[in-house]
Amino acid sequence: NYDDIRNNIKSFMDSRSDLDFDFDGSIASTVLDLLAYNTLYYAFYSNMMINESYIDSAQRVENLVSLVKPLGYVIEYMRSSTVNIDVTNSSNETNVTLEPYTTVFTGDVDGINYNFFYVGDYSGDGETEDNQLVIPAASSRSNVTVYEGKSSAIRSPITVNQSTQSADINEKKIDIRTLRVYVNENDGTVHQYTRRGNTNSSTSADERVYFLETTKEGYRISFGGFNDANGTRIGRGVGETERAFVSYVVSSGLAGNGARRFSSALNSVSISNDPTSAGGYTTPNTDS
């Protein structure tokens, strides 16, 4: 600390027989202060540089992003609060369809309403290829997962760099669990691509997959089309005339935790259970 550094410098100067100064009561005291402060700053800087160079001691998220990238680990900047609701269709005549990124349920946190989006991937029966969830008349669907969000992007176009087969999304508030990637291919059909782990080596040449990594501004989507060390092509790339789109939910993070009393603006739809949302966070857990 500063006092120890200053005392060490003072002791060294006092030991010099050719210096006849009162280091506690002259201009030499100011020089000692300057030397001690300079040494303290440099020691702190060196300590931070070393700590931020290793995963188990780094604290700054932007440094952790660089350190974990070779390991295939994706750091999530923010995560939405989620809740599983039981949705009941009370109509005896018409079906109800939950549209991904469009259908919103409202939950209350201390008098403030938060929106929760249905994004698809329902584990039970009734979901279509387009991730719509159909609830027949006079029936219900249980454990429907919804994600808190301030807004959602619905098939928003992204620009794919053809040389690197990658596209950047400069938005840190995305809940990457809600990210969906689509490509409008040359034959006019739109296909949803599946996220594949960065360390997975069993990807065939024509699989419609994408890889995800964290950047300092948000996230990077990488498509296939490249050869591995053995010359095997990994995944399907995006052609020059093809277009890519993404859908996702923009999270409020920690603020959405604790929501209850869920409701819906859809006709004849009600929530038959009374769950509480949880799991949202606003800053990454550096320990994880």
mmCIF file of N, CA, C and O in Angstrom, residues 138-239:
data_model
loop_
_atom_site.group_PDB
_atom_site.id
_atom_site.type_symbol
_atom_site.label_atom_id
_atom_site.label_comp_id
_atom_site.label_asym_id
_atom_site.label_seq_id
_atom_site.Cartn_x
_atom_site.Cartn_y
_atom_site.Cartn_z
ATOM 1 N N ALA A 138 -61.766 -25.247 -26.054
ATOM 2 C CA ALA A 138 -62.080 -25.909 -24.777
ATOM 3 C C ALA A 138 -60.957 -26.837 -24.321
ATOM 4 O O ALA A 138 -61.207 -27.951 -23.845
ATOM 5 N N SER A 139 -59.715 -26.377 -24.456
ATOM 6 C CA SER A 139 -58.572 -27.178 -23.993
ATOM 7 C C SER A 139 -57.485 -26.245 -23.487
ATOM 8 O O SER A 139 -57.635 -25.023 -23.507
ATOM 9 N N SER A 140 -56.398 -26.822 -23.036
ATOM 10 C CA SER A 140 -55.318 -26.016 -22.469
ATOM 11 C C SER A 140 -53.972 -26.625 -22.816
ATOM 12 O O SER A 140 -53.883 -27.778 -23.232
ATOM 13 N N ARG A 141 -52.941 -25.826 -22.628
ATOM 14 C CA ARG A 141 -51.565 -26.277 -22.772
ATOM 15 C C ARG A 141 -50.809 -25.874 -21.502
ATOM 16 O O ARG A 141 -50.849 -24.711 -21.102
ATOM 17 N N SER A 142 -50.152 -26.841 -20.887
ATOM 18 C CA SER A 142 -49.445 -26.568 -19.627
ATOM 19 C C SER A 142 -47.960 -26.371 -19.870
ATOM 20 O O SER A 142 -47.410 -26.814 -20.880
ATOM 21 N N ASN A 143 -47.331 -25.683 -18.932
ATOM 22 C CA ASN A 143 -45.885 -25.446 -18.950
ATOM 23 C C ASN A 143 -45.421 -24.783 -20.249
ATOM 24 O O ASN A 143 -44.455 -25.216 -20.878
ATOM 25 N N VAL A 144 -46.114 -23.726 -20.632
ATOM 26 C CA VAL A 144 -45.706 -22.930 -21.787
ATOM 27 C C VAL A 144 -44.694 -21.888 -21.292
ATOM 28 O O VAL A 144 -45.029 -21.030 -20.476
ATOM 29 N N THR A 145 -43.468 -21.975 -21.780
ATOM 30 C CA THR A 145 -42.412 -21.066 -21.324
ATOM 31 C C THR A 145 -42.504 -19.743 -22.072
ATOM 32 O O THR A 145 -42.553 -19.718 -23.307
ATOM 33 N N VAL A 146 -42.516 -18.645 -21.311
ATOM 34 C CA VAL A 146 -42.521 -17.306 -21.902
ATOM 35 C C VAL A 146 -41.356 -16.512 -21.314
ATOM 36 O O VAL A 146 -40.937 -16.732 -20.177
ATOM 37 N N TYR A 147 -40.836 -15.583 -22.125
ATOM 38 C CA TYR A 147 -39.632 -14.834 -21.793
ATOM 39 C C TYR A 147 -39.948 -13.353 -21.673
ATOM 40 O O TYR A 147 -40.549 -12.763 -22.577
ATOM 41 N N GLU A 148 -39.510 -12.757 -20.557
ATOM 42 C CA GLU A 148 -39.728 -11.318 -20.378
ATOM 43 C C GLU A 148 -38.912 -10.540 -21.404
ATOM 44 O O GLU A 148 -37.769 -10.891 -21.713
ATOM 45 N N GLY A 149 -39.495 -9.468 -21.916
ATOM 46 C CA GLY A 149 -38.764 -8.657 -22.865
ATOM 47 C C GLY A 149 -39.367 -7.278 -23.031
ATOM 48 O O GLY A 149 -40.582 -7.096 -22.952
ATOM 49 N N LYS A 150 -38.502 -6.279 -23.261
ATOM 50 C CA LYS A 150 -38.975 -4.928 -23.563
ATOM 51 C C LYS A 150 -39.514 -4.850 -24.981
ATOM 52 O O LYS A 150 -40.391 -4.050 -25.289
ATOM 53 N N SER A 151 -38.956 -5.677 -25.863
ATOM 54 C CA SER A 151 -39.382 -5.700 -27.256
ATOM 55 C C SER A 151 -38.895 -6.998 -27.879
ATOM 56 O O SER A 151 -38.157 -7.772 -27.259
ATOM 57 N N SER A 152 -39.308 -7.216 -29.123
ATOM 58 C CA SER A 152 -38.834 -8.381 -29.846
ATOM 59 C C SER A 152 -38.522 -7.981 -31.279
ATOM 60 O O SER A 152 -39.131 -7.053 -31.825
ATOM 61 N N ALA A 153 -37.555 -8.679 -31.868
ATOM 62 C CA ALA A 153 -37.254 -8.519 -33.289
ATOM 63 C C ALA A 153 -37.830 -9.730 -34.014
ATOM 64 O O ALA A 153 -37.615 -10.870 -33.590
ATOM 65 N N ILE A 154 -38.581 -9.482 -35.059
ATOM 66 C CA ILE A 154 -39.247 -10.559 -35.793
ATOM 67 C C ILE A 154 -38.674 -10.626 -37.201
ATOM 68 O O ILE A 154 -38.904 -9.740 -38.026
ATOM 69 N N ARG A 155 -37.851 -11.640 -37.434
ATOM 70 C CA ARG A 155 -37.197 -11.849 -38.728
ATOM 71 C C ARG A 155 -36.554 -10.558 -39.250
ATOM 72 O O ARG A 155 -36.802 -10.126 -40.374
ATOM 73 N N SER A 156 -35.727 -9.992 -38.408
ATOM 74 C CA SER A 156 -34.988 -8.789 -38.787
ATOM 75 C C SER A 156 -33.806 -9.164 -39.675
ATOM 76 O O SER A 156 -33.049 -10.087 -39.353
ATOM 77 N N PRO A 157 -33.609 -8.504 -40.821
ATOM 78 C CA PRO A 157 -32.520 -8.888 -41.727
ATOM 79 C C PRO A 157 -31.147 -8.592 -41.138
ATOM 80 O O PRO A 157 -30.957 -7.594 -40.425
ATOM 81 N N ILE A 158 -30.187 -9.461 -41.407
ATOM 82 C CA ILE A 158 -28.798 -9.250 -41.015
ATOM 83 C C ILE A 158 -27.922 -9.360 -42.256
ATOM 84 O O ILE A 158 -28.269 -10.024 -43.229
ATOM 85 N N THR A 159 -26.785 -8.688 -42.223
ATOM 86 C CA THR A 159 -25.854 -8.684 -43.352
ATOM 87 C C THR A 159 -24.770 -9.725 -43.114
ATOM 88 O O THR A 159 -24.036 -9.653 -42.129
ATOM 89 N N VAL A 160 -24.679 -10.693 -44.018
ATOM 90 C CA VAL A 160 -23.704 -11.771 -43.887
ATOM 91 C C VAL A 160 -22.460 -11.418 -44.693
ATOM 92 O O VAL A 160 -22.543 -11.125 -45.887
ATOM 93 N N ASN A 161 -21.313 -11.405 -44.025
ATOM 94 C CA ASN A 161 -20.031 -11.211 -44.695
ATOM 95 C C ASN A 161 -19.698 -12.502 -45.440
ATOM 96 O O ASN A 161 -19.477 -13.540 -44.824
ATOM 97 N N GLN A 162 -19.660 -12.435 -46.764
ATOM 98 C CA GLN A 162 -19.492 -13.653 -47.552
ATOM 99 C C GLN A 162 -18.128 -14.301 -47.366
ATOM 100 O O GLN A 162 -17.998 -15.524 -47.406
ATOM 101 N N SER A 163 -17.106 -13.511 -47.118
ATOM 102 C CA SER A 163 -15.761 -14.079 -46.984
ATOM 103 C C SER A 163 -15.587 -14.816 -45.663
ATOM 104 O O SER A 163 -14.860 -15.807 -45.584
ATOM 105 N N THR A 164 -16.274 -14.348 -44.617
ATOM 106 C CA THR A 164 -16.157 -14.998 -43.305
ATOM 107 C C THR A 164 -17.415 -15.779 -42.939
ATOM 108 O O THR A 164 -17.422 -16.490 -41.920
ATOM 109 N N GLN A 165 -18.479 -15.638 -43.739
ATOM 110 C CA GLN A 165 -19.754 -16.302 -43.459
ATOM 111 C C GLN A 165 -20.253 -15.976 -42.044
ATOM 112 O O GLN A 165 -20.706 -16.850 -41.297
ATOM 113 N N SER A 166 -20.146 -14.707 -41.675
ATOM 114 C CA SER A 166 -20.554 -14.297 -40.336
ATOM 115 C C SER A 166 -21.356 -13.012 -40.393
ATOM 116 O O SER A 166 -21.283 -12.246 -41.359
ATOM 117 N N ALA A 167 -22.140 -12.782 -39.344
ATOM 118 C CA ALA A 167 -22.937 -11.566 -39.211
ATOM 119 C C ALA A 167 -22.951 -11.144 -37.754
ATOM 120 O O ALA A 167 -23.099 -11.984 -36.859
ATOM 121 N N ASP A 168 -22.781 -9.860 -37.504
ATOM 122 C CA ASP A 168 -22.748 -9.341 -36.139
ATOM 123 C C ASP A 168 -24.100 -8.753 -35.750
ATOM 124 O O ASP A 168 -24.769 -8.081 -36.554
ATOM 125 N N ILE A 169 -24.497 -9.012 -34.509
ATOM 126 C CA ILE A 169 -25.663 -8.373 -33.913
ATOM 127 C C ILE A 169 -25.143 -7.523 -32.761
ATOM 128 O O ILE A 169 -24.759 -8.046 -31.712
ATOM 129 N N ASN A 170 -25.111 -6.222 -32.943
ATOM 130 C CA ASN A 170 -24.542 -5.330 -31.940
ATOM 131 C C ASN A 170 -25.615 -4.926 -30.925
ATOM 132 O O ASN A 170 -26.023 -3.767 -30.829
ATOM 133 N N GLU A 171 -26.064 -5.903 -30.164
ATOM 134 C CA GLU A 171 -27.078 -5.704 -29.133
ATOM 135 C C GLU A 171 -26.780 -6.648 -27.980
ATOM 136 O O GLU A 171 -26.880 -7.871 -28.111
ATOM 137 N N LYS A 172 -26.391 -6.082 -26.839
ATOM 138 C CA LYS A 172 -26.015 -6.901 -25.689
ATOM 139 C C LYS A 172 -27.204 -7.385 -24.871
ATOM 140 O O LYS A 172 -27.052 -8.274 -24.037
ATOM 141 N N LYS A 173 -28.386 -6.807 -25.093
ATOM 142 C CA LYS A 173 -29.534 -7.129 -24.256
ATOM 143 C C LYS A 173 -30.354 -8.301 -24.794
ATOM 144 O O LYS A 173 -31.440 -8.582 -24.294
ATOM 145 N N ILE A 174 -29.844 -8.992 -25.803
ATOM 146 C CA ILE A 174 -30.538 -10.149 -26.342
ATOM 147 C C ILE A 174 -30.462 -11.313 -25.334
ATOM 148 O O ILE A 174 -29.427 -11.544 -24.723
ATOM 149 N N ASP A 175 -31.576 -12.006 -25.173
ATOM 150 C CA ASP A 175 -31.535 -13.302 -24.495
ATOM 151 C C ASP A 175 -31.271 -14.329 -25.582
ATOM 152 O O ASP A 175 -32.143 -14.598 -26.418
ATOM 153 N N ILE A 176 -30.066 -14.895 -25.599
ATOM 154 C CA ILE A 176 -29.687 -15.760 -26.719
ATOM 155 C C ILE A 176 -30.493 -17.056 -26.751
ATOM 156 O O ILE A 176 -30.505 -17.756 -27.767
ATOM 157 N N ARG A 177 -31.189 -17.386 -25.675
ATOM 158 C CA ARG A 177 -32.067 -18.552 -25.703
ATOM 159 C C ARG A 177 -33.248 -18.327 -26.633
ATOM 160 O O ARG A 177 -33.883 -19.285 -27.083
ATOM 161 N N THR A 178 -33.562 -17.060 -26.910
ATOM 162 C CA THR A 178 -34.692 -16.732 -27.782
ATOM 163 C C THR A 178 -34.260 -16.465 -29.216
ATOM 164 O O THR A 178 -35.098 -16.141 -30.058
ATOM 165 N N LEU A 179 -32.977 -16.593 -29.501
ATOM 166 C CA LEU A 179 -32.473 -16.269 -30.837
ATOM 167 C C LEU A 179 -32.848 -17.359 -31.834
ATOM 168 O O LEU A 179 -32.600 -18.548 -31.598
ATOM 169 N N ARG A 180 -33.438 -16.963 -32.947
ATOM 170 C CA ARG A 180 -33.748 -17.864 -34.056
ATOM 171 C C ARG A 180 -33.136 -17.287 -35.325
ATOM 172 O O ARG A 180 -33.230 -16.075 -35.567
ATOM 173 N N VAL A 181 -32.534 -18.141 -36.130
ATOM 174 C CA VAL A 181 -31.852 -17.714 -37.353
ATOM 175 C C VAL A 181 -32.509 -18.378 -38.550
ATOM 176 O O VAL A 181 -32.734 -19.597 -38.548
ATOM 177 N N TYR A 182 -32.826 -17.573 -39.571
ATOM 178 C CA TYR A 182 -33.490 -18.068 -40.771
ATOM 179 C C TYR A 182 -32.703 -17.627 -42.006
ATOM 180 O O TYR A 182 -32.060 -16.565 -41.999
ATOM 181 N N VAL A 183 -32.776 -18.436 -43.060
ATOM 182 C CA VAL A 183 -32.151 -18.084 -44.326
ATOM 183 C C VAL A 183 -33.155 -18.328 -45.454
ATOM 184 O O VAL A 183 -33.726 -19.423 -45.557
ATOM 185 N N ASN A 184 -33.384 -17.287 -46.253
ATOM 186 C CA ASN A 184 -34.203 -17.409 -47.452
ATOM 187 C C ASN A 184 -33.281 -17.879 -48.570
ATOM 188 O O ASN A 184 -32.489 -17.105 -49.105
ATOM 189 N N GLU A 185 -33.364 -19.149 -48.908
ATOM 190 C CA GLU A 185 -32.405 -19.751 -49.834
ATOM 191 C C GLU A 185 -32.793 -19.505 -51.291
ATOM 192 O O GLU A 185 -33.865 -18.978 -51.594
ATOM 193 N N ASN A 186 -31.914 -19.904 -52.189
ATOM 194 C CA ASN A 186 -32.074 -19.587 -53.603
ATOM 195 C C ASN A 186 -33.345 -20.161 -54.219
ATOM 196 O O ASN A 186 -33.866 -19.632 -55.206
ATOM 197 N N ASP A 187 -33.861 -21.257 -53.656
ATOM 198 C CA ASP A 187 -35.071 -21.846 -54.224
ATOM 199 C C ASP A 187 -36.344 -21.170 -53.722
ATOM 200 O O ASP A 187 -37.455 -21.598 -54.035
ATOM 201 N N GLY A 188 -36.179 -20.095 -52.917
ATOM 202 C CA GLY A 188 -37.324 -19.340 -52.438
ATOM 203 C C GLY A 188 -37.894 -19.804 -51.122
ATOM 204 O O GLY A 188 -38.812 -19.170 -50.587
ATOM 205 N N THR A 189 -37.386 -20.888 -50.570
ATOM 206 C CA THR A 189 -37.877 -21.388 -49.284
ATOM 207 C C THR A 189 -37.058 -20.806 -48.138
ATOM 208 O O THR A 189 -35.854 -20.546 -48.277
ATOM 209 N N VAL A 190 -37.732 -20.610 -47.012
ATOM 210 C CA VAL A 190 -37.080 -20.087 -45.816
ATOM 211 C C VAL A 190 -36.870 -21.237 -44.846
ATOM 212 O O VAL A 190 -37.821 -21.945 -44.485
ATOM 213 N N HIS A 191 -35.635 -21.423 -44.416
ATOM 214 C CA HIS A 191 -35.302 -22.504 -43.499
ATOM 215 C C HIS A 191 -34.778 -21.915 -42.188
ATOM 216 O O HIS A 191 -34.004 -20.946 -42.192
ATOM 217 N N GLN A 192 -35.189 -22.533 -41.085
ATOM 218 C CA GLN A 192 -34.642 -22.148 -39.787
ATOM 219 C C GLN A 192 -33.381 -22.949 -39.534
ATOM 220 O O GLN A 192 -33.375 -24.177 -39.685
ATOM 221 N N TYR A 193 -32.311 -22.255 -39.133
ATOM 222 C CA TYR A 193 -31.034 -22.902 -38.867
ATOM 223 C C TYR A 193 -30.921 -23.209 -37.375
ATOM 224 O O TYR A 193 -31.443 -22.474 -36.534
ATOM 225 N N THR A 194 -30.221 -24.286 -37.066
ATOM 226 C CA THR A 194 -30.089 -24.760 -35.690
ATOM 227 C C THR A 194 -28.731 -24.349 -35.127
ATOM 228 O O THR A 194 -27.717 -24.476 -35.802
ATOM 229 N N ARG A 195 -28.760 -23.881 -33.893
ATOM 230 C CA ARG A 195 -27.495 -23.522 -33.260
ATOM 231 C C ARG A 195 -26.707 -24.779 -32.914
ATOM 232 O O ARG A 195 -27.242 -25.731 -32.358
ATOM 233 N N ARG A 196 -25.427 -24.745 -33.221
ATOM 234 C CA ARG A 196 -24.539 -25.871 -32.937
ATOM 235 C C ARG A 196 -23.412 -25.362 -32.030
ATOM 236 O O ARG A 196 -22.901 -24.259 -32.206
ATOM 237 N N GLY A 197 -23.021 -26.171 -31.049
ATOM 238 C CA GLY A 197 -21.940 -25.780 -30.154
ATOM 239 C C GLY A 197 -20.629 -25.614 -30.894
ATOM 240 O O GLY A 197 -20.334 -26.330 -31.858
ATOM 241 N N ASN A 198 -19.820 -24.664 -30.454
ATOM 242 C CA ASN A 198 -18.571 -24.347 -31.151
ATOM 243 C C ASN A 198 -17.550 -25.466 -31.108
ATOM 244 O O ASN A 198 -16.602 -25.477 -31.888
ATOM 245 N N THR A 199 -17.720 -26.408 -30.184
ATOM 246 C CA THR A 199 -16.746 -27.496 -30.076
ATOM 247 C C THR A 199 -17.286 -28.798 -30.653
ATOM 248 O O THR A 199 -16.656 -29.837 -30.514
ATOM 249 N N ASN A 200 -18.459 -28.740 -31.302
ATOM 250 C CA ASN A 200 -19.040 -29.942 -31.874
ATOM 251 C C ASN A 200 -18.386 -30.251 -33.211
ATOM 252 O O ASN A 200 -18.319 -29.403 -34.093
ATOM 253 N N SER A 201 -17.882 -31.454 -33.371
ATOM 254 C CA SER A 201 -17.129 -31.810 -34.576
ATOM 255 C C SER A 201 -17.887 -32.764 -35.482
ATOM 256 O O SER A 201 -17.319 -33.313 -36.420
ATOM 257 N N SER A 202 -19.190 -32.984 -35.203
ATOM 258 C CA SER A 202 -19.946 -33.966 -35.975
ATOM 259 C C SER A 202 -20.941 -33.293 -36.917
ATOM 260 O O SER A 202 -22.035 -33.799 -37.127
ATOM 261 N N THR A 203 -20.583 -32.147 -37.463
ATOM 262 C CA THR A 203 -21.464 -31.414 -38.361
ATOM 263 C C THR A 203 -21.166 -31.799 -39.801
ATOM 264 O O THR A 203 -20.031 -31.678 -40.261
ATOM 265 N N SER A 204 -22.192 -32.227 -40.538
ATOM 266 C CA SER A 204 -21.990 -32.628 -41.927
ATOM 267 C C SER A 204 -21.971 -31.404 -42.837
ATOM 268 O O SER A 204 -22.264 -30.282 -42.408
ATOM 269 N N ALA A 205 -21.665 -31.650 -44.109
ATOM 270 C CA ALA A 205 -21.435 -30.556 -45.051
ATOM 271 C C ALA A 205 -22.683 -29.749 -45.338
ATOM 272 O O ALA A 205 -22.603 -28.535 -45.563
ATOM 273 N N ASP A 206 -23.859 -30.356 -45.354
ATOM 274 C CA ASP A 206 -25.071 -29.670 -45.785
ATOM 275 C C ASP A 206 -26.030 -29.349 -44.657
ATOM 276 O O ASP A 206 -27.157 -28.937 -44.913
ATOM 277 N N GLU A 207 -25.602 -29.521 -43.420
ATOM 278 C CA GLU A 207 -26.481 -29.213 -42.300
ATOM 279 C C GLU A 207 -26.699 -27.708 -42.195
ATOM 280 O O GLU A 207 -25.779 -26.909 -42.352
ATOM 281 N N ARG A 208 -27.960 -27.341 -41.923
ATOM 282 C CA ARG A 208 -28.313 -25.931 -41.752
ATOM 283 C C ARG A 208 -28.091 -25.555 -40.287
ATOM 284 O O ARG A 208 -28.998 -25.647 -39.464
ATOM 285 N N VAL A 209 -26.880 -25.147 -39.985
ATOM 286 C CA VAL A 209 -26.501 -24.832 -38.616
ATOM 287 C C VAL A 209 -25.819 -23.472 -38.577
ATOM 288 O O VAL A 209 -25.356 -22.943 -39.589
ATOM 289 N N TYR A 210 -25.777 -22.907 -37.381
ATOM 290 C CA TYR A 210 -24.982 -21.701 -37.162
ATOM 291 C C TYR A 210 -24.268 -21.844 -35.829
ATOM 292 O O TYR A 210 -24.665 -22.623 -34.962
ATOM 293 N N PHE A 211 -23.191 -21.092 -35.695
ATOM 294 C CA PHE A 211 -22.409 -21.067 -34.460
ATOM 295 C C PHE A 211 -22.501 -19.662 -33.876
ATOM 296 O O PHE A 211 -22.675 -18.686 -34.608
ATOM 297 N N LEU A 212 -22.397 -19.570 -32.570
ATOM 298 C CA LEU A 212 -22.566 -18.283 -31.897
ATOM 299 C C LEU A 212 -21.371 -18.009 -31.004
ATOM 300 O O LEU A 212 -20.871 -18.908 -30.322
ATOM 301 N N GLU A 213 -20.909 -16.766 -31.018
ATOM 302 C CA GLU A 213 -19.858 -16.358 -30.092
ATOM 303 C C GLU A 213 -20.131 -14.941 -29.601
ATOM 304 O O GLU A 213 -20.838 -14.156 -30.248
ATOM 305 N N THR A 214 -19.587 -14.629 -28.451
ATOM 306 C CA THR A 214 -19.750 -13.306 -27.860
ATOM 307 C C THR A 214 -18.713 -12.353 -28.428
ATOM 308 O O THR A 214 -17.545 -12.719 -28.594
ATOM 309 N N THR A 215 -19.126 -11.138 -28.730
ATOM 310 C CA THR A 215 -18.195 -10.077 -29.113
ATOM 311 C C THR A 215 -18.277 -8.966 -28.074
ATOM 312 O O THR A 215 -19.122 -8.994 -27.176
ATOM 313 N N LYS A 216 -17.433 -7.981 -28.190
ATOM 314 C CA LYS A 216 -17.432 -6.882 -27.220
ATOM 315 C C LYS A 216 -18.639 -5.965 -27.403
ATOM 316 O O LYS A 216 -18.967 -5.186 -26.513
ATOM 317 N N GLU A 217 -19.299 -6.055 -28.564
ATOM 318 C CA GLU A 217 -20.478 -5.229 -28.817
ATOM 319 C C GLU A 217 -21.776 -6.010 -28.746
ATOM 320 O O GLU A 217 -22.852 -5.430 -28.730
ATOM 321 N N GLY A 218 -21.710 -7.341 -28.737
ATOM 322 C CA GLY A 218 -22.917 -8.148 -28.735
ATOM 323 C C GLY A 218 -22.603 -9.594 -29.050
ATOM 324 O O GLY A 218 -21.896 -10.259 -28.291
ATOM 325 N N TYR A 219 -23.073 -10.071 -30.221
ATOM 326 C CA TYR A 219 -22.885 -11.468 -30.584
ATOM 327 C C TYR A 219 -22.577 -11.586 -32.075
ATOM 328 O O TYR A 219 -22.944 -10.717 -32.867
ATOM 329 N N ARG A 220 -21.912 -12.672 -32.435
ATOM 330 C CA ARG A 220 -21.587 -12.945 -33.838
ATOM 331 C C ARG A 220 -22.146 -14.308 -34.221
ATOM 332 O O ARG A 220 -21.910 -15.312 -33.539
ATOM 333 N N ILE A 221 -22.893 -14.324 -35.313
ATOM 334 C CA ILE A 221 -23.420 -15.560 -35.886
ATOM 335 C C ILE A 221 -22.493 -15.993 -37.006
ATOM 336 O O ILE A 221 -22.169 -15.197 -37.888
ATOM 337 N N SER A 222 -22.062 -17.247 -36.984
ATOM 338 C CA SER A 222 -21.209 -17.790 -38.041
ATOM 339 C C SER A 222 -21.903 -18.989 -38.672
ATOM 340 O O SER A 222 -22.391 -19.873 -37.965
ATOM 341 N N PHE A 223 -21.938 -18.970 -39.993
ATOM 342 C CA PHE A 223 -22.529 -20.080 -40.734
ATOM 343 C C PHE A 223 -21.424 -21.033 -41.180
ATOM 344 O O PHE A 223 -20.253 -20.846 -40.871
ATOM 345 N N GLY A 224 -21.803 -22.080 -41.911
ATOM 346 C CA GLY A 224 -20.830 -23.071 -42.343
ATOM 347 C C GLY A 224 -20.212 -22.731 -43.688
ATOM 348 O O GLY A 224 -20.104 -21.572 -44.074
ATOM 349 N N GLY A 225 -19.808 -23.784 -44.394
ATOM 350 C CA GLY A 225 -19.221 -23.593 -45.708
ATOM 351 C C GLY A 225 -17.715 -23.680 -45.745
ATOM 352 O O GLY A 225 -17.106 -23.500 -46.802
ATOM 353 N N PHE A 226 -17.087 -23.927 -44.596
ATOM 354 C CA PHE A 226 -15.632 -24.002 -44.537
ATOM 355 C C PHE A 226 -15.178 -25.439 -44.296
ATOM 356 O O PHE A 226 -15.934 -26.267 -43.795
ATOM 357 N N ASN A 227 -13.939 -25.709 -44.626
ATOM 358 C CA ASN A 227 -13.373 -27.040 -44.445
ATOM 359 C C ASN A 227 -12.611 -27.117 -43.133
ATOM 360 O O ASN A 227 -11.921 -26.163 -42.746
ATOM 361 N N ASP A 228 -12.705 -28.286 -42.476
ATOM 362 C CA ASP A 228 -11.918 -28.480 -41.263
ATOM 363 C C ASP A 228 -10.513 -28.964 -41.629
ATOM 364 O O ASP A 228 -10.125 -28.974 -42.799
ATOM 365 N N ALA A 229 -9.740 -29.350 -40.617
ATOM 366 C CA ALA A 229 -8.338 -29.724 -40.863
ATOM 367 C C ALA A 229 -8.223 -30.946 -41.775
ATOM 368 O O ALA A 229 -7.202 -31.132 -42.446
ATOM 369 N N ASN A 230 -9.264 -31.759 -41.812
ATOM 370 C CA ASN A 230 -9.225 -32.954 -42.660
ATOM 371 C C ASN A 230 -9.811 -32.723 -44.043
ATOM 372 O O ASN A 230 -9.946 -33.658 -44.834
ATOM 373 N N GLY A 231 -10.214 -31.475 -44.322
ATOM 374 C CA GLY A 231 -10.779 -31.173 -45.630
ATOM 375 C C GLY A 231 -12.265 -31.405 -45.730
ATOM 376 O O GLY A 231 -12.842 -31.303 -46.821
ATOM 377 N N THR A 232 -12.926 -31.693 -44.616
ATOM 378 C CA THR A 232 -14.360 -31.938 -44.610
ATOM 379 C C THR A 232 -15.109 -30.619 -44.409
ATOM 380 O O THR A 232 -14.801 -29.865 -43.486
ATOM 381 N N ARG A 233 -16.086 -30.361 -45.282
ATOM 382 C CA ARG A 233 -16.834 -29.115 -45.169
ATOM 383 C C ARG A 233 -17.771 -29.180 -43.974
ATOM 384 O O ARG A 233 -18.442 -30.183 -43.729
ATOM 385 N N ILE A 234 -17.831 -28.097 -43.237
ATOM 386 C CA ILE A 234 -18.618 -28.021 -42.013
ATOM 387 C C ILE A 234 -19.820 -27.113 -42.252
ATOM 388 O O ILE A 234 -19.689 -25.900 -42.391
ATOM 389 N N GLY A 235 -21.000 -27.687 -42.313
ATOM 390 C CA GLY A 235 -22.214 -26.898 -42.408
ATOM 391 C C GLY A 235 -22.433 -26.233 -43.756
ATOM 392 O O GLY A 235 -21.541 -26.143 -44.593
ATOM 393 N N ARG A 236 -23.651 -25.769 -43.959
ATOM 394 C CA ARG A 236 -24.022 -25.090 -45.190
ATOM 395 C C ARG A 236 -23.804 -23.596 -45.054
ATOM 396 O O ARG A 236 -24.259 -22.967 -44.102
ATOM 397 N N GLY A 237 -23.134 -22.993 -46.011
ATOM 398 C CA GLY A 237 -22.926 -21.555 -46.008
ATOM 399 C C GLY A 237 -24.122 -20.817 -46.583
ATOM 400 O O GLY A 237 -25.072 -21.411 -47.094
ATOM 401 N N VAL A 238 -24.085 -19.498 -46.499
ATOM 402 C CA VAL A 238 -25.137 -18.637 -47.047
ATOM 403 C C VAL A 238 -24.647 -18.056 -48.366
ATOM 404 O O VAL A 238 -23.592 -17.409 -48.421
ATOM 405 N N GLY A 239 -25.396 -18.287 -49.438
ATOM 406 C CA GLY A 239 -25.004 -17.820 -50.761
ATOM 407 C C GLY A 239 -25.104 -16.307 -50.904
ATOM 408 O O GLY A 239 -25.775 -15.630 -50.120
#
